Amino acid sequence: MADLKMEADPRFRKQGIPDSIKLSHLRNLLHEALIETNHVYQCALFNRFDGTLIASSAGFKLSPAQIQVFLGLFRSSHLARESGFQHDNIHYQCIRADNTSIYAKSTNGGMVLAQTETLILMAAYSENMYPSVCIEAVEKLADYFREKGK
């Protein structure tokens, strides 16, 4: 009988989930947890250390410069509270800014950011959406990532 060395054969090696499936899963998670509330119209998830965009809602793109603005808000939350910030040529006034969350409003909507150990979650709502529903959805998803050590 032939001596099979299963560990040497690549067909029998345990392989991780391909990145394309992981990204699809995260995009679906953002959609199901945030967009489907009907109180978030765009959202994104990015790495809090290097600013790498991990996933975003369909059709929503964040530039590296925009991500750097969001990263800076958590580094200098006192400045965010004092002067707010700009995103897509809209000024946002901070309502809350601390080590884990930033809530901001503009004249026609608002934005919620939540920070975990390795991620920042961003969601935006429009004037016909309830900010409290957006906040609750973002914070629940952030808590999920915190429980997973992400």
PDB file of C-alpha atoms in Angstrom:
ATOM      1  CA  MET A   1       0.000   0.000   0.000  1.00  0.00           C
ATOM      2  CA  ALA A   2       1.276   3.461  -0.819  1.00  0.00           C
ATOM      3  CA  ASP A   3       2.459   5.544   2.061  1.00  0.00           C
ATOM      4  CA  LEU A   4       0.424   8.787   1.960  1.00  0.00           C
ATOM      5  CA  LYS A   5       1.873  11.773   3.708  1.00  0.00           C
ATOM      6  CA  MET A   6      -1.219  13.864   4.169  1.00  0.00           C
ATOM      7  CA  GLU A   7       0.584  16.740   5.822  1.00  0.00           C
ATOM      8  CA  ALA A   8       2.825  17.154   2.764  1.00  0.00           C
ATOM      9  CA  ASP A   9      -0.080  17.187   0.304  1.00  0.00           C
ATOM     10  CA  PRO A  10      -1.513  20.736  -0.088  1.00  0.00           C
ATOM     11  CA  ARG A  11      -5.003  19.317  -0.668  1.00  0.00           C
ATOM     12  CA  PHE A  12      -5.104  18.207   2.964  1.00  0.00           C
ATOM     13  CA  ARG A  13      -3.711  21.348   4.570  1.00  0.00           C
ATOM     14  CA  LYS A  14      -6.114  23.441   6.540  1.00  0.00           C
ATOM     15  CA  GLN A  15      -6.412  26.797   4.898  1.00  0.00           C
ATOM     16  CA  GLY A  16      -7.951  29.979   6.183  1.00  0.00           C
ATOM     17  CA  ILE A  17     -10.856  31.807   4.673  1.00  0.00           C
ATOM     18  CA  PRO A  18      -9.833  33.718   1.529  1.00  0.00           C
ATOM     19  CA  ASP A  19      -9.659  37.506   1.936  1.00  0.00           C
ATOM     20  CA  SER A  20     -12.343  38.054  -0.700  1.00  0.00           C
ATOM     21  CA  ILE A  21     -14.812  36.040   1.403  1.00  0.00           C
ATOM     22  CA  LYS A  22     -13.804  37.867   4.596  1.00  0.00           C
ATOM     23  CA  LEU A  23     -14.357  41.249   2.911  1.00  0.00           C
ATOM     24  CA  SER A  24     -17.694  40.131   1.534  1.00  0.00           C
ATOM     25  CA  HIS A  25     -18.703  38.935   5.005  1.00  0.00           C
ATOM     26  CA  LEU A  26     -17.753  42.281   6.576  1.00  0.00           C
ATOM     27  CA  ARG A  27     -19.586  44.233   3.868  1.00  0.00           C
ATOM     28  CA  ASN A  28     -22.667  42.084   4.495  1.00  0.00           C
ATOM     29  CA  LEU A  29     -22.301  42.610   8.240  1.00  0.00           C
ATOM     30  CA  LEU A  30     -22.203  46.394   7.764  1.00  0.00           C
ATOM     31  CA  HIS A  31     -25.256  46.208   5.533  1.00  0.00           C
ATOM     32  CA  GLU A  32     -27.269  43.972   7.857  1.00  0.00           C
ATOM     33  CA  ALA A  33     -26.314  45.690  11.118  1.00  0.00           C
ATOM     34  CA  LEU A  34     -26.412  49.298   9.922  1.00  0.00           C
ATOM     35  CA  ILE A  35     -27.918  50.006   6.508  1.00  0.00           C
ATOM     36  CA  GLU A  36     -30.923  47.725   7.062  1.00  0.00           C
ATOM     37  CA  THR A  37     -31.940  49.786  10.104  1.00  0.00           C
ATOM     38  CA  ASN A  38     -32.974  52.449   7.561  1.00  0.00           C
ATOM     39  CA  HIS A  39     -31.285  54.999   9.828  1.00  0.00           C
ATOM     40  CA  VAL A  40     -27.795  54.752   8.290  1.00  0.00           C
ATOM     41  CA  TYR A  41     -27.239  55.668   4.644  1.00  0.00           C
ATOM     42  CA  GLN A  42     -23.492  55.068   4.399  1.00  0.00           C
ATOM     43  CA  CYS A  43     -20.918  53.358   6.579  1.00  0.00           C
ATOM     44  CA  ALA A  44     -17.344  52.141   6.629  1.00  0.00           C
ATOM     45  CA  LEU A  45     -14.941  50.104   8.709  1.00  0.00           C
ATOM     46  CA  PHE A  46     -11.228  50.871   8.761  1.00  0.00           C
ATOM     47  CA  ASN A  47      -8.073  50.011  10.684  1.00  0.00           C
ATOM     48  CA  ARG A  48      -7.454  52.492  13.489  1.00  0.00           C
ATOM     49  CA  PHE A  49      -3.667  52.195  13.270  1.00  0.00           C
ATOM     50  CA  ASP A  50      -2.864  52.530   9.576  1.00  0.00           C
ATOM     51  CA  GLY A  51      -6.174  53.785   8.190  1.00  0.00           C
ATOM     52  CA  THR A  52      -6.658  50.887   5.791  1.00  0.00           C
ATOM     53  CA  LEU A  53     -10.241  50.753   4.564  1.00  0.00           C
ATOM     54  CA  ILE A  54     -11.528  47.271   5.374  1.00  0.00           C
ATOM     55  CA  ALA A  55     -15.130  47.452   4.171  1.00  0.00           C
ATOM     56  CA  SER A  56     -17.771  49.998   3.289  1.00  0.00           C
ATOM     57  CA  SER A  57     -21.396  50.126   2.253  1.00  0.00           C
ATOM     58  CA  ALA A  58     -22.196  49.745  -1.429  1.00  0.00           C
ATOM     59  CA  GLY A  59     -21.055  52.731  -3.457  1.00  0.00           C
ATOM     60  CA  PHE A  60     -19.437  54.527  -0.527  1.00  0.00           C
ATOM     61  CA  LYS A  61     -15.780  55.378  -0.841  1.00  0.00           C
ATOM     62  CA  LEU A  62     -13.557  57.127   1.677  1.00  0.00           C
ATOM     63  CA  SER A  63     -10.314  58.695   0.570  1.00  0.00           C
ATOM     64  CA  PRO A  64      -7.164  58.143   2.642  1.00  0.00           C
ATOM     65  CA  ALA A  65      -7.303  61.856   3.575  1.00  0.00           C
ATOM     66  CA  GLN A  66     -10.860  61.498   4.897  1.00  0.00           C
ATOM     67  CA  ILE A  67      -9.855  58.458   6.934  1.00  0.00           C
ATOM     68  CA  GLN A  68      -6.935  60.416   8.407  1.00  0.00           C
ATOM     69  CA  VAL A  69      -9.384  63.119   9.545  1.00  0.00           C
ATOM     70  CA  PHE A  70     -11.421  60.476  11.395  1.00  0.00           C
ATOM     71  CA  LEU A  71      -8.294  58.975  12.971  1.00  0.00           C
ATOM     72  CA  GLY A  72      -7.262  62.449  14.127  1.00  0.00           C
ATOM     73  CA  LEU A  73     -10.618  62.997  15.837  1.00  0.00           C
ATOM     74  CA  PHE A  74      -9.891  60.204  18.290  1.00  0.00           C
ATOM     75  CA  ARG A  75      -6.319  61.384  18.865  1.00  0.00           C
ATOM     76  CA  SER A  76      -7.519  64.919  19.680  1.00  0.00           C
ATOM     77  CA  SER A  77     -11.090  64.509  20.878  1.00  0.00           C
ATOM     78  CA  HIS A  78     -10.921  67.807  22.795  1.00  0.00           C
ATOM     79  CA  LEU A  79     -10.269  69.652  19.511  1.00  0.00           C
ATOM     80  CA  ALA A  80     -13.101  67.766  17.844  1.00  0.00           C
ATOM     81  CA  ARG A  81     -15.453  68.921  20.605  1.00  0.00           C
ATOM     82  CA  GLU A  82     -14.295  72.530  20.294  1.00  0.00           C
ATOM     83  CA  SER A  83     -14.216  73.026  16.538  1.00  0.00           C
ATOM     84  CA  GLY A  84     -15.911  70.025  14.925  1.00  0.00           C
ATOM     85  CA  PHE A  85     -14.671  68.703  11.588  1.00  0.00           C
ATOM     86  CA  GLN A  86     -15.277  68.729   7.842  1.00  0.00           C
ATOM     87  CA  HIS A  87     -16.365  65.758   5.736  1.00  0.00           C
ATOM     88  CA  ASP A  88     -17.438  66.025   2.082  1.00  0.00           C
ATOM     89  CA  ASN A  89     -17.527  69.824   2.368  1.00  0.00           C
ATOM     90  CA  ILE A  90     -19.993  69.647   5.259  1.00  0.00           C
ATOM     91  CA  HIS A  91     -19.149  70.967   8.719  1.00  0.00           C
ATOM     92  CA  TYR A  92     -19.998  68.627  11.585  1.00  0.00           C
ATOM     93  CA  GLN A  93     -20.404  69.883  15.157  1.00  0.00           C
ATOM     94  CA  CYS A  94     -19.409  67.305  17.778  1.00  0.00           C
ATOM     95  CA  ILE A  95     -22.041  66.441  20.336  1.00  0.00           C
ATOM     96  CA  ARG A  96     -19.921  63.803  22.046  1.00  0.00           C
ATOM     97  CA  ALA A  97     -16.245  63.011  21.657  1.00  0.00           C
ATOM     98  CA  ASP A  98     -14.343  60.647  23.937  1.00  0.00           C
ATOM     99  CA  ASN A  99     -11.951  57.696  23.672  1.00  0.00           C
ATOM    100  CA  THR A 100     -14.516  55.299  22.208  1.00  0.00           C
ATOM    101  CA  SER A 101     -17.215  57.317  20.432  1.00  0.00           C
ATOM    102  CA  ILE A 102     -17.755  60.484  18.459  1.00  0.00           C
ATOM    103  CA  TYR A 103     -21.241  61.773  17.690  1.00  0.00           C
ATOM    104  CA  ALA A 104     -21.553  64.749  15.368  1.00  0.00           C
ATOM    105  CA  LYS A 105     -24.354  66.588  13.612  1.00  0.00           C
ATOM    106  CA  SER A 106     -24.648  68.863  10.632  1.00  0.00           C
ATOM    107  CA  THR A 107     -27.528  70.885   9.254  1.00  0.00           C
ATOM    108  CA  ASN A 108     -28.846  67.918   7.277  1.00  0.00           C
ATOM    109  CA  GLY A 109     -27.822  64.807   9.240  1.00  0.00           C
ATOM    110  CA  GLY A 110     -24.978  63.515  11.295  1.00  0.00           C
ATOM    111  CA  MET A 111     -22.265  60.965  11.823  1.00  0.00           C
ATOM    112  CA  VAL A 112     -21.344  58.378  14.441  1.00  0.00           C
ATOM    113  CA  LEU A 113     -17.850  56.938  14.876  1.00  0.00           C
ATOM    114  CA  ALA A 114     -16.958  54.159  17.306  1.00  0.00           C
ATOM    115  CA  GLN A 115     -13.465  52.926  18.092  1.00  0.00           C
ATOM    116  CA  THR A 116     -12.530  49.409  19.144  1.00  0.00           C
ATOM    117  CA  GLU A 117      -9.152  47.855  19.875  1.00  0.00           C
ATOM    118  CA  THR A 118      -8.133  47.744  16.203  1.00  0.00           C
ATOM    119  CA  LEU A 119     -11.019  49.250  14.210  1.00  0.00           C
ATOM    120  CA  ILE A 120     -13.007  52.417  13.667  1.00  0.00           C
ATOM    121  CA  LEU A 121     -16.594  52.134  12.542  1.00  0.00           C
ATOM    122  CA  MET A 122     -18.173  55.134  10.795  1.00  0.00           C
ATOM    123  CA  ALA A 123     -21.850  55.620   9.943  1.00  0.00           C
ATOM    124  CA  ALA A 124     -23.762  58.599   8.585  1.00  0.00           C
ATOM    125  CA  TYR A 125     -27.461  59.419   8.837  1.00  0.00           C
ATOM    126  CA  SER A 126     -29.580  61.985   7.020  1.00  0.00           C
ATOM    127  CA  GLU A 127     -32.081  64.492   8.363  1.00  0.00           C
ATOM    128  CA  ASN A 128     -35.059  62.142   7.891  1.00  0.00           C
ATOM    129  CA  MET A 129     -33.401  59.388   9.974  1.00  0.00           C
ATOM    130  CA  TYR A 130     -33.338  59.010  13.741  1.00  0.00           C
ATOM    131  CA  PRO A 131     -29.876  59.683  15.235  1.00  0.00           C
ATOM    132  CA  SER A 132     -30.660  57.489  18.250  1.00  0.00           C
ATOM    133  CA  VAL A 133     -31.260  54.431  16.044  1.00  0.00           C
ATOM    134  CA  CYS A 134     -28.001  55.064  14.169  1.00  0.00           C
ATOM    135  CA  ILE A 135     -26.088  55.464  17.447  1.00  0.00           C
ATOM    136  CA  GLU A 136     -27.571  52.295  18.926  1.00  0.00           C
ATOM    137  CA  ALA A 137     -26.771  50.248  15.806  1.00  0.00           C
ATOM    138  CA  VAL A 138     -23.181  51.522  15.599  1.00  0.00           C
ATOM    139  CA  GLU A 139     -22.510  50.987  19.301  1.00  0.00           C
ATOM    140  CA  LYS A 140     -23.939  47.444  19.187  1.00  0.00           C
ATOM    141  CA  LEU A 141     -21.750  46.556  16.213  1.00  0.00           C
ATOM    142  CA  ALA A 142     -18.727  48.135  17.930  1.00  0.00           C
ATOM    143  CA  ASP A 143     -19.475  46.070  21.056  1.00  0.00           C
ATOM    144  CA  TYR A 144     -19.608  42.948  18.860  1.00  0.00           C
ATOM    145  CA  PHE A 145     -16.126  43.754  17.500  1.00  0.00           C
ATOM    146  CA  ARG A 146     -14.840  44.493  21.016  1.00  0.00           C
ATOM    147  CA  GLU A 147     -16.106  41.098  22.225  1.00  0.00           C
ATOM    148  CA  LYS A 148     -14.218  39.485  19.349  1.00  0.00           C
ATOM    149  CA  GLY A 149     -11.032  41.354  20.348  1.00  0.00           C
ATOM    150  CA  LYS A 150     -11.008  43.368  17.151  1.00  0.00           C
TER     151      LYS A 150
END
